[in-house]
Coordinates of C-alpha atoms in Angstrom, one line a residue:
M1 CA -25.3 -3.0 -222.4
K2 CA -26.7 -5.6 -225.0
A3 CA -24.4 -8.4 -224.4
Q4 CA -25.4 -8.3 -220.5
K5 CA -28.7 -9.0 -221.2
S6 CA -28.5 -12.0 -223.2
I7 CA -26.1 -13.5 -220.5
Y8 CA -29.2 -12.5 -217.9
R9 CA -31.5 -14.6 -220.5
K10 CA -29.2 -17.4 -220.5
N11 CA -28.6 -18.0 -216.8
F12 CA -32.3 -17.7 -216.2
S13 CA -32.9 -20.3 -218.9
L14 CA -30.4 -22.6 -217.1
I15 CA -32.5 -22.1 -213.9
T16 CA -36.0 -22.7 -215.6
A17 CA -34.9 -26.3 -217.3
F18 CA -33.2 -26.7 -213.8
L19 CA -36.5 -26.3 -212.1
V20 CA -38.7 -28.3 -214.9
L21 CA -36.0 -31.4 -214.2
I22 CA -36.4 -31.6 -210.7
T23 CA -40.2 -30.7 -211.4
V24 CA -40.6 -33.6 -213.2
S25 CA -38.3 -35.9 -211.4
L26 CA -40.5 -34.9 -208.3
V27 CA -43.9 -35.6 -209.9
I28 CA -41.8 -39.2 -211.1
A29 CA -40.9 -39.7 -207.6
V30 CA -44.2 -39.4 -206.1
I31 CA -46.0 -41.7 -208.8
I32 CA -43.3 -44.5 -208.3
S33 CA -43.3 -43.9 -204.9
Y34 CA -47.3 -44.1 -204.6
N35 CA -47.4 -47.0 -206.6
L36 CA -44.8 -48.7 -204.6
T37 CA -46.6 -48.3 -201.3
A38 CA -49.6 -49.4 -202.9
K39 CA -47.9 -52.7 -204.0
Y40 CA -46.3 -52.9 -200.4
V41 CA -49.9 -52.4 -198.7
E42 CA -51.1 -55.0 -201.2
N43 CA -48.4 -57.4 -200.0
E44 CA -49.2 -57.0 -196.6
F45 CA -52.7 -57.8 -197.3
A46 CA -51.6 -61.4 -198.5
S47 CA -49.1 -61.7 -195.9
K48 CA -50.0 -60.1 -192.6
K49 CA -53.2 -62.2 -192.5
I50 CA -50.8 -64.9 -190.8
E51 CA -50.1 -62.5 -188.0
V52 CA -53.7 -62.0 -187.5
L53 CA -54.6 -66.0 -187.6
D54 CA -51.8 -66.8 -185.0
Q55 CA -53.1 -64.4 -182.5
T56 CA -56.2 -65.9 -182.9
V57 CA -55.6 -69.5 -182.4
K58 CA -53.0 -68.7 -179.8
P59 CA -55.8 -69.3 -177.1
Y60 CA -56.5 -72.9 -179.1
N61 CA -52.6 -73.4 -179.0
D62 CA -52.8 -72.7 -175.1
F63 CA -55.1 -74.9 -174.5
F64 CA -53.9 -78.0 -176.8
Q65 CA -50.1 -77.4 -175.5
L66 CA -50.6 -76.2 -172.0
K67 CA -53.8 -76.9 -170.3
I68 CA -55.0 -80.6 -171.7
P69 CA -51.5 -82.0 -170.7
E70 CA -52.8 -80.8 -166.9
I71 CA -54.7 -84.3 -166.9
T72 CA -51.5 -86.1 -167.0
S73 CA -50.4 -84.7 -163.4
Y74 CA -53.5 -86.3 -161.6
Q75 CA -51.9 -89.5 -163.0
G76 CA -55.2 -91.4 -163.6
F77 CA -56.9 -90.4 -160.4
L78 CA -59.5 -87.8 -161.5
D79 CA -62.9 -88.4 -160.1
S80 CA -66.1 -86.3 -161.1
A81 CA -65.7 -83.8 -158.7
S82 CA -62.0 -83.1 -159.6
A83 CA -62.6 -83.4 -163.0
A84 CA -65.5 -81.1 -162.6
N85 CA -63.2 -78.2 -161.4
Y86 CA -60.8 -79.1 -163.9
S87 CA -63.6 -78.3 -166.7
A88 CA -64.7 -75.1 -165.0
T89 CA -60.6 -73.7 -165.4
V90 CA -61.1 -74.8 -168.7
F91 CA -64.5 -73.1 -169.6
K92 CA -63.4 -69.9 -167.7
S93 CA -60.2 -69.6 -169.9
Y94 CA -61.1 -70.9 -173.0
P95 CA -64.9 -70.2 -174.1
F96 CA -64.7 -72.0 -177.4
V97 CA -64.6 -75.6 -175.2
R98 CA -68.7 -76.3 -175.2
R99 CA -68.6 -79.5 -173.4
V100 CA -66.4 -82.0 -171.7
L101 CA -66.8 -85.6 -171.3
F102 CA -64.9 -87.4 -168.5
Y103 CA -64.2 -91.0 -169.1
D104 CA -63.3 -92.8 -165.9
L105 CA -61.1 -96.0 -167.2
Q106 CA -59.9 -98.9 -166.0
I107 CA -57.0 -101.6 -167.1
S108 CA -57.4 -104.9 -165.8
N109 CA -56.7 -108.5 -166.8
P110 CA -58.9 -109.3 -170.3
A111 CA -60.6 -111.9 -168.5
S112 CA -61.9 -109.4 -165.4
K113 CA -65.5 -108.1 -166.1
A114 CA -65.7 -104.1 -166.7
T115 CA -68.9 -102.1 -167.1
I116 CA -67.6 -101.3 -170.7
T117 CA -64.9 -103.6 -172.0
H118 CA -62.3 -103.3 -174.8
N119 CA -60.7 -106.4 -176.3
Q120 CA -57.6 -105.8 -174.6
G121 CA -58.8 -104.8 -171.0
I122 CA -59.3 -101.2 -171.2
S123 CA -62.9 -100.5 -169.9
V124 CA -65.1 -97.5 -168.8
K125 CA -66.2 -97.3 -165.3
A126 CA -68.2 -94.5 -165.6
V127 CA -68.4 -90.9 -168.0
Y128 CA -69.5 -87.7 -166.9
Q129 CA -70.6 -84.8 -169.2
Y130 CA -69.5 -81.1 -168.1
K131 CA -71.5 -78.1 -169.4
P132 CA -70.3 -74.3 -168.7
K133 CA -72.8 -72.2 -166.3
H134 CA -75.2 -75.0 -166.2
G135 CA -73.6 -77.4 -163.3
N136 CA -72.1 -80.8 -163.9
V137 CA -74.3 -83.8 -165.2
K138 CA -73.3 -87.3 -164.1
G139 CA -73.9 -89.7 -167.3
A140 CA -75.0 -93.0 -167.2
K141 CA -73.5 -96.0 -168.8
D142 CA -75.6 -96.2 -171.9
M143 CA -74.1 -92.5 -172.1
A144 CA -70.8 -94.3 -172.5
W145 CA -72.2 -96.4 -175.5
S146 CA -73.3 -93.2 -177.1
N147 CA -69.4 -92.4 -177.0
T148 CA -68.0 -95.5 -177.9
D149 CA -65.8 -94.6 -181.0
D150 CA -64.1 -91.8 -179.0
F151 CA -63.3 -94.5 -176.3
K152 CA -62.6 -97.2 -178.5
Q153 CA -60.0 -95.0 -180.9
M154 CA -58.4 -94.0 -177.4
A155 CA -58.1 -97.8 -176.0
L156 CA -56.7 -99.4 -179.5
K157 CA -54.1 -96.5 -179.7
L158 CA -53.2 -97.1 -176.0
S159 CA -53.4 -100.9 -176.1
N160 CA -51.2 -100.7 -179.3
F161 CA -48.3 -98.4 -177.4
I162 CA -48.5 -100.6 -174.3
S163 CA -47.4 -104.1 -176.5
V164 CA -44.6 -102.4 -178.3
A165 CA -43.4 -99.5 -175.4
D166 CA -39.8 -99.4 -175.0
T167 CA -39.7 -98.7 -170.9
S168 CA -36.2 -98.3 -170.7
R169 CA -36.5 -94.4 -172.7
L170 CA -39.4 -92.0 -172.0
P171 CA -42.0 -91.7 -175.2
T172 CA -40.9 -89.1 -178.1
Q173 CA -43.5 -86.0 -178.5
D174 CA -44.8 -87.7 -181.9
E175 CA -45.5 -91.0 -180.0
I176 CA -47.4 -89.1 -177.3
F177 CA -49.4 -87.1 -180.1
R178 CA -50.2 -90.2 -181.9
T179 CA -50.8 -92.2 -178.8
F180 CA -52.7 -90.1 -176.2
Y181 CA -54.3 -87.5 -178.6
N182 CA -57.2 -87.6 -180.9
V183 CA -58.0 -84.7 -183.0
T184 CA -61.1 -84.7 -185.1
P185 CA -63.2 -81.6 -186.6
D186 CA -64.4 -79.9 -183.6
K187 CA -63.2 -82.5 -180.8
I188 CA -60.2 -83.6 -179.2
S189 CA -59.6 -86.5 -177.2
Y190 CA -57.1 -87.2 -174.5
L191 CA -55.7 -89.8 -172.2
N192 CA -53.6 -89.0 -169.3
I193 CA -49.7 -90.1 -170.1
P194 CA -48.6 -93.3 -167.7
R195 CA -45.4 -93.3 -166.3
R196 CA -42.9 -96.0 -167.3
E197 CA -43.4 -98.1 -164.5
D198 CA -46.9 -98.1 -165.2
I199 CA -46.4 -99.3 -168.8
R200 CA -44.7 -102.4 -167.3
I201 CA -47.1 -103.2 -164.8
Y202 CA -49.6 -102.7 -167.9
Q203 CA -47.4 -105.1 -170.1
S204 CA -47.5 -107.9 -167.5
L205 CA -51.0 -107.1 -166.6
L206 CA -52.3 -107.3 -170.4
K207 CA -50.2 -110.8 -170.8
N208 CA -50.6 -112.5 -167.7
G209 CA -54.2 -113.8 -167.5
N210 CA -53.5 -115.2 -163.6
V211 CA -53.2 -111.6 -162.4
K212 CA -56.2 -109.9 -160.9
A213 CA -55.9 -106.2 -160.5
F214 CA -57.5 -103.1 -161.6
Y215 CA -55.4 -99.6 -162.8
K216 CA -57.3 -96.3 -163.1
Q217 CA -56.9 -94.1 -166.3
N218 CA -58.5 -91.0 -167.2
M219 CA -59.7 -89.6 -170.6
M220 CA -61.3 -86.5 -171.3
T221 CA -63.2 -85.8 -174.7
F222 CA -63.4 -81.7 -175.5
L223 CA -66.1 -80.5 -177.5
L224 CA -65.4 -77.4 -179.0
D225 CA -67.0 -74.4 -181.4
A226 CA -65.0 -72.5 -183.6
H227 CA -67.3 -69.6 -183.8
Q228 CA -66.7 -69.0 -179.8
L229 CA -63.4 -68.2 -180.9
K230 CA -62.3 -64.5 -180.4
V231 CA -60.7 -62.8 -183.7
K232 CA -58.1 -60.8 -182.8
N233 CA -57.7 -58.6 -185.8
T234 CA -53.9 -57.3 -185.2
H235 CA -53.9 -55.4 -188.3
P236 CA -57.1 -53.4 -188.9
E237 CA -55.8 -50.7 -191.1
L238 CA -55.6 -53.6 -193.6
Y239 CA -58.6 -55.8 -192.8
Q240 CA -61.7 -54.3 -192.6
Q241 CA -63.5 -57.2 -191.3
V242 CA -62.6 -60.7 -190.0
T243 CA -65.0 -63.7 -189.6
I244 CA -65.0 -67.5 -189.0
Q245 CA -66.7 -69.3 -191.8
P246 CA -66.4 -72.8 -192.8
V247 CA -63.7 -73.9 -195.4
V248 CA -66.4 -74.8 -198.0
Y249 CA -68.0 -70.7 -197.7
D250 CA -67.4 -69.0 -200.5
P251 CA -69.7 -66.2 -201.4
L252 CA -71.0 -65.5 -204.8
D253 CA -72.2 -61.9 -204.7
L254 CA -68.7 -60.7 -204.2
D255 CA -68.1 -57.5 -206.0
G256 CA -65.0 -55.9 -207.7
G257 CA -65.2 -53.3 -205.1
R258 CA -63.7 -55.7 -202.1
K259 CA -60.3 -57.2 -201.5
V260 CA -60.4 -60.8 -199.9
T261 CA -58.2 -63.0 -198.6
E262 CA -58.2 -66.3 -196.3
A263 CA -56.5 -68.5 -194.0
A264 CA -57.2 -72.0 -192.9
L265 CA -57.5 -72.9 -189.0
T266 CA -55.7 -75.9 -187.7
G267 CA -56.3 -79.0 -185.7
A268 CA -59.9 -79.2 -184.2
F269 CA -60.7 -76.2 -186.3
S270 CA -59.5 -77.3 -189.7
N271 CA -62.7 -77.4 -190.9
F272 CA -63.1 -73.5 -190.6
K273 CA -60.9 -70.5 -192.0
L274 CA -60.6 -66.7 -191.0
Y275 CA -62.2 -65.1 -193.6
F276 CA -60.6 -61.3 -194.6
I277 CA -62.6 -58.6 -196.5
S278 CA -61.5 -55.0 -197.1
T279 CA -63.1 -52.4 -199.4
N280 CA -60.9 -50.6 -201.9
E281 CA -61.8 -47.6 -200.2
H282 CA -60.4 -49.0 -196.9
L283 CA -56.8 -49.9 -198.4
D284 CA -56.8 -46.7 -200.4
H285 CA -56.9 -45.0 -196.9
E286 CA -54.3 -46.6 -195.6
I287 CA -51.9 -46.5 -198.6
D288 CA -52.4 -42.7 -198.8
R289 CA -51.7 -43.1 -195.0
R290 CA -48.3 -44.6 -195.6
F291 CA -47.6 -42.3 -198.4
L292 CA -47.9 -39.4 -196.6
P293 CA -44.6 -39.3 -194.6
I294 CA -42.9 -40.3 -198.0
G295 CA -44.4 -37.5 -200.3
A296 CA -43.3 -35.3 -197.5
I297 CA -40.0 -35.9 -197.7
V298 CA -39.9 -36.1 -201.6
L299 CA -41.4 -32.6 -201.4
L300 CA -38.7 -31.6 -198.6
I301 CA -35.8 -32.9 -201.1
Y302 CA -37.7 -31.2 -203.7
F303 CA -37.8 -27.5 -201.8
F304 CA -34.4 -28.0 -200.8
L305 CA -33.2 -28.4 -204.5
V306 CA -35.4 -25.3 -205.4
L307 CA -33.4 -23.6 -202.4
I308 CA -30.2 -24.4 -204.1
G309 CA -31.4 -23.2 -207.5
W310 CA -32.5 -20.3 -206.3
L311 CA -29.1 -19.5 -204.6
I312 CA -27.5 -20.3 -207.5
Y313 CA -29.3 -18.1 -209.2
R314 CA -29.0 -15.5 -206.9
N315 CA -25.3 -15.8 -206.9
L316 CA -25.1 -15.8 -210.6
N317 CA -27.4 -12.7 -210.8
I318 CA -25.3 -10.8 -207.9
N319 CA -22.1 -11.7 -209.5
L320 CA -23.4 -10.4 -213.4
K321 CA -24.7 -7.3 -211.5
V322 CA -21.4 -6.7 -209.7
F323 CA -19.7 -7.1 -212.7
K324 CA -21.9 -4.8 -215.0
L325 CA -21.2 -2.6 -212.0
Q326 CA -17.4 -3.1 -212.4
Y327 CA -17.7 -2.6 -216.0
D328 CA -19.6 0.8 -215.8
F329 CA -17.0 1.9 -213.3
I330 CA -14.0 1.2 -215.4
N331 CA -15.9 2.8 -218.5
N332 CA -17.0 5.6 -216.4
F333 CA -14.3 6.3 -214.7
T334 CA -12.1 6.0 -217.6
H335 CA -14.1 8.7 -219.5
E336 CA -13.7 11.0 -216.2
F337 CA -9.6 10.6 -216.4
K338 CA -9.5 11.0 -220.4
T339 CA -11.6 14.1 -220.5
P340 CA -9.2 16.4 -218.1
V341 CA -6.4 14.9 -219.3
S342 CA -7.1 15.4 -223.0
V343 CA -7.9 19.0 -222.5
I344 CA -4.4 19.5 -220.5
K345 CA -2.9 17.3 -223.2
I346 CA -4.8 20.0 -225.9
A347 CA -3.4 22.9 -223.6
G348 CA 0.1 21.9 -223.2
S349 CA 0.5 21.3 -226.3
N350 CA -0.9 24.7 -227.6
L351 CA 1.6 25.9 -224.5
K352 CA 4.8 24.4 -225.8
G353 CA 4.3 25.1 -229.6
D354 CA 5.5 27.4 -232.2
A355 CA 3.1 30.1 -232.3
E356 CA 3.6 33.0 -230.3
L357 CA 1.0 33.3 -227.3
S358 CA -0.5 36.4 -226.0
E359 CA -0.8 37.0 -222.3
R360 CA -4.4 36.6 -222.1
Q361 CA -3.9 32.9 -223.9
R362 CA -1.5 31.9 -221.6
R363 CA -3.4 33.0 -218.6
H364 CA -6.1 31.2 -220.4
Y365 CA -4.4 27.9 -221.1
G366 CA -3.4 28.0 -217.2
K367 CA -6.4 28.3 -215.8
I368 CA -7.6 25.2 -217.9
L369 CA -4.5 23.1 -217.0
D370 CA -5.3 24.4 -213.3
E371 CA -9.2 23.4 -213.2
E372 CA -8.4 20.2 -215.0
A373 CA -5.9 19.3 -212.7
D374 CA -8.2 20.6 -209.9
K375 CA -10.8 17.8 -211.2
L376 CA -8.5 15.2 -211.4
N377 CA -7.4 15.5 -207.8
E378 CA -11.0 15.7 -206.4
L379 CA -11.6 12.1 -208.0
M380 CA -8.5 10.8 -206.6
N381 CA -9.4 12.5 -203.2
K382 CA -12.8 11.0 -203.5
L383 CA -11.8 7.4 -204.2
L384 CA -8.9 7.8 -201.3
S385 CA -11.3 9.0 -199.1
F386 CA -13.8 6.2 -199.8
T387 CA -10.8 3.5 -199.6
Q388 CA -10.0 5.0 -196.2
L389 CA -13.4 5.2 -194.8
E390 CA -13.9 1.7 -195.7
N391 CA -10.5 0.8 -193.8
K392 CA -11.7 3.2 -190.7
S393 CA -8.4 5.0 -191.1
I394 CA -9.8 8.6 -190.5
T395 CA -10.6 9.9 -187.4
V396 CA -13.9 12.0 -186.9
K397 CA -13.1 15.3 -185.2
R398 CA -15.7 16.9 -183.7
E399 CA -16.2 20.6 -183.7
E400 CA -19.0 23.0 -182.9
I401 CA -20.8 23.9 -186.1
N402 CA -22.5 27.0 -186.4
L403 CA -25.1 25.9 -189.2
Q404 CA -26.2 29.4 -190.3
Q405 CA -23.0 30.3 -191.4
F406 CA -22.0 26.6 -192.5
V407 CA -25.0 26.0 -194.7
K408 CA -24.8 29.8 -196.2
G409 CA -21.4 29.1 -197.0
Y410 CA -22.2 26.2 -198.8
I411 CA -25.2 27.8 -200.8
D412 CA -23.3 31.1 -201.8
T413 CA -20.5 28.6 -203.3
F414 CA -23.0 27.0 -205.1
K415 CA -24.8 30.2 -206.4
I416 CA -21.5 31.1 -207.6
K417 CA -20.7 27.6 -209.2
Y418 CA -24.4 27.3 -210.7
P419 CA -26.1 30.5 -211.8
D420 CA -29.6 28.6 -212.6
F421 CA -29.6 26.9 -208.9
N422 CA -32.5 27.8 -206.9
L423 CA -31.2 27.2 -203.2
T424 CA -33.3 28.0 -199.9
Y425 CA -32.9 26.9 -196.8
N426 CA -34.7 26.5 -193.2
I427 CA -33.1 25.8 -189.9
E428 CA -36.0 25.2 -187.0
N429 CA -35.0 25.8 -183.3
V430 CA -31.3 24.9 -183.5
S431 CA -28.4 26.9 -183.8
G432 CA -25.2 24.8 -183.7
F433 CA -24.3 21.3 -182.9
Y434 CA -20.8 19.0 -182.8
S435 CA -19.6 17.3 -185.9
D436 CA -16.9 16.7 -188.1
P437 CA -17.1 19.9 -190.4
V438 CA -14.8 18.3 -193.2
L439 CA -17.0 15.2 -193.2
L440 CA -20.4 17.2 -193.1
G441 CA -19.2 19.6 -195.8
S442 CA -18.5 16.7 -198.0
V443 CA -22.1 15.1 -197.3
F444 CA -23.3 18.5 -198.4
Q445 CA -21.6 19.0 -201.8
N446 CA -22.4 15.7 -203.1
L447 CA -25.9 15.9 -201.9
M448 CA -26.3 19.5 -203.4
E449 CA -24.2 18.4 -207.0
N450 CA -26.8 15.4 -207.3
A451 CA -29.7 18.0 -206.9
Y452 CA -28.4 20.2 -209.7
K453 CA -27.1 17.4 -211.9
Y454 CA -30.3 15.4 -211.9
S455 CA -32.6 18.0 -212.1
H456 CA -34.9 18.9 -215.3
P457 CA -33.3 22.3 -217.0
G458 CA -35.5 25.4 -215.6
K459 CA -36.3 23.2 -212.5
K460 CA -33.3 23.2 -210.3
E461 CA -34.1 23.8 -207.4
L462 CA -33.1 22.5 -203.9
F463 CA -34.7 23.1 -200.5
I464 CA -32.5 22.3 -197.4
N465 CA -34.4 21.8 -193.9
I466 CA -32.9 21.4 -190.4
K467 CA -34.3 20.8 -187.2
P468 CA -33.8 18.9 -184.1
E469 CA -35.5 15.5 -183.3
K470 CA -35.4 13.8 -179.7
R471 CA -31.4 13.6 -179.3
N472 CA -30.7 13.9 -183.2
I473 CA -30.5 16.9 -185.8
V474 CA -32.3 15.8 -188.9
I475 CA -31.0 17.6 -192.6
S476 CA -33.1 16.9 -195.6
F477 CA -32.2 18.0 -198.9
T478 CA -35.7 18.1 -201.3
D479 CA -35.2 19.0 -204.8
K480 CA -37.7 18.6 -207.8
G481 CA -35.5 16.6 -210.3
I482 CA -36.0 13.6 -212.1
G483 CA -36.5 11.2 -209.1
M484 CA -36.3 7.3 -209.4
A485 CA -38.1 4.2 -208.9
R486 CA -39.2 3.0 -205.5
Y487 CA -37.0 -0.5 -206.2
E488 CA -34.0 1.6 -206.4
H489 CA -34.3 3.4 -203.0
G490 CA -31.9 0.8 -201.7
D491 CA -29.3 0.3 -204.3
V492 CA -28.5 4.2 -205.2
F493 CA -26.4 3.9 -201.7
K494 CA -24.4 1.0 -203.6
K495 CA -20.9 1.5 -205.3
F496 CA -20.7 1.9 -208.6
Y497 CA -24.6 1.9 -208.7
R498 CA -26.1 4.4 -211.6
I499 CA -29.5 5.1 -212.3
E500 CA -30.2 4.7 -216.1
N501 CA -31.1 7.6 -217.8
Q502 CA -30.2 10.6 -220.3
Y503 CA -28.7 12.5 -217.0
N504 CA -26.4 10.1 -215.9
Q505 CA -24.7 8.9 -219.2
N506 CA -21.7 10.8 -218.4
G507 CA -19.7 12.3 -215.7
S508 CA -20.8 9.5 -212.9
V509 CA -19.0 6.6 -211.6
G510 CA -21.6 5.9 -208.9
L511 CA -19.7 6.6 -206.0
G512 CA -21.4 10.1 -204.9
L513 CA -24.4 8.5 -202.7
A514 CA -22.1 5.5 -201.4
F515 CA -19.7 7.9 -200.4
C516 CA -22.4 9.9 -198.6
K517 CA -23.5 6.5 -196.9
E518 CA -20.3 5.7 -195.8
L519 CA -19.3 9.4 -194.3
V520 CA -23.0 9.5 -192.6
N521 CA -22.1 6.4 -190.9
F522 CA -18.9 7.0 -190.0
M523 CA -20.2 9.8 -188.0
D524 CA -22.5 7.4 -186.3
G525 CA -25.6 8.6 -188.5
E526 CA -27.9 7.2 -190.9
I527 CA -28.9 8.5 -194.6
S528 CA -32.4 7.3 -196.1
V529 CA -34.2 8.7 -199.4
T530 CA -37.7 8.9 -200.7
S531 CA -38.4 9.7 -204.5
K532 CA -40.9 9.8 -206.8
I533 CA -40.1 9.8 -210.6
N534 CA -40.5 13.2 -212.4
E535 CA -41.7 14.4 -208.9
G536 CA -38.3 14.6 -207.0
S537 CA -36.2 13.5 -204.0
T538 CA -35.3 14.2 -200.6
F539 CA -32.6 12.8 -199.2
T540 CA -32.6 12.9 -194.9
V541 CA -29.5 12.9 -193.1
T542 CA -29.8 12.0 -189.3
L543 CA -27.0 13.4 -187.1
P544 CA -26.4 12.4 -183.1
L545 CA -26.8 16.1 -181.9
G546 CA -24.3 15.8 -178.7
V547 CA -21.0 16.1 -178.2

């Protein structure tokens, strides 16, 4: 069987190579996936700041696009009280607005007198200042002069717009932004947008010096504080700290253990930026968190491949064992047939020879022919019975068995057959039971034959013990033979399995115990074995006691 062992080594080497290959692939996959995850987190650290910026400046955008244009809805009729109410709603919703200046304007003929007059007939009647939580403060005309730059810029934009405006259409968004907004760092000035008919009136008023009339306009200047913007860090897993800093902010003590990025604010906050800081440990934790499911999937695939490899190896191992068993079966079975056939042929040749044979010689050769024919017949019957048992083509004929007579009969037969076989038995609290005597006899014969065959010379002993147990009868066969290893206890009942030892090299095809197991199972019973090497074995047969 040396050739078979080399086949096992080749298969084992193949499986080992497969395991090494997928393990190396696992390591490479883990390294690549971890590096890709780290690169992905690094890219997100640089790109997701836009989302944080958008969420942070969203209140400012709402204020700029929605709240400020509400001034136009008053159509220039805001007064100090309504402007105060409007400012209160601004302070409540937009805490980054720290002060509001309300300019009560009027447009008149350039020759008219006004409190604060622009050279195109746009003047300021009064200026009011509003602060959050401190009430409203009404300013005097000298306050207007302190903010003349804001007023002059807006008045100039309005007068230029009126002089060239096309009243046949609505102004475009670009014209509205250039004319009615003035956005500078930390400050937004807004002038309410007049209607087309109002613009036509303003055009005639500014051109016709004889018209004496006054028309109201509203202008508001919002002074902002960027530090009052609420930073909305929508990605805390990436950014450990997000602060608002001046554009010129550039710390000199930045160490290599941190990652930094920044994003500039827009509009009135263009002189500030969002400053993002994260330590390497913080980002490593995020990388590990994102890599965990990827690593789990890779490991799952790895274990799946290992399972496939194990199943392939097990299948190959089983197939090789089956091949070995079949090879041994054919080898031994051929030997079993060859020996009696050879003896029969020799005896036949002697009988048909030319030499005269005495009566004693003829009887001797006849006995040899008869015994060898019985051996062949017994072997064929065993194979046939085994096949019939597997195909369920045998019916169990239950008869009452007298255990005393049944066991004593087999013991007497074996004592005649094997004079050196020490056989004893014991029957406890049971005289008989119902079963098939032929099938049970085959079990007795096989187990007793094995006890004799697999025992050392001079220690060929067998003790048969029969006792009832609940609704079953338990028959145990205990010998003092060569025994077997623990790992072989389950295999000895398999077809063609043979224990490799000096007692099993000839005269066995590995069917005896498998035949016993099939017989016992067919009678609705069970068979088991306990054994120790060089101490002996005990085969236990459990059969139903009732009819």
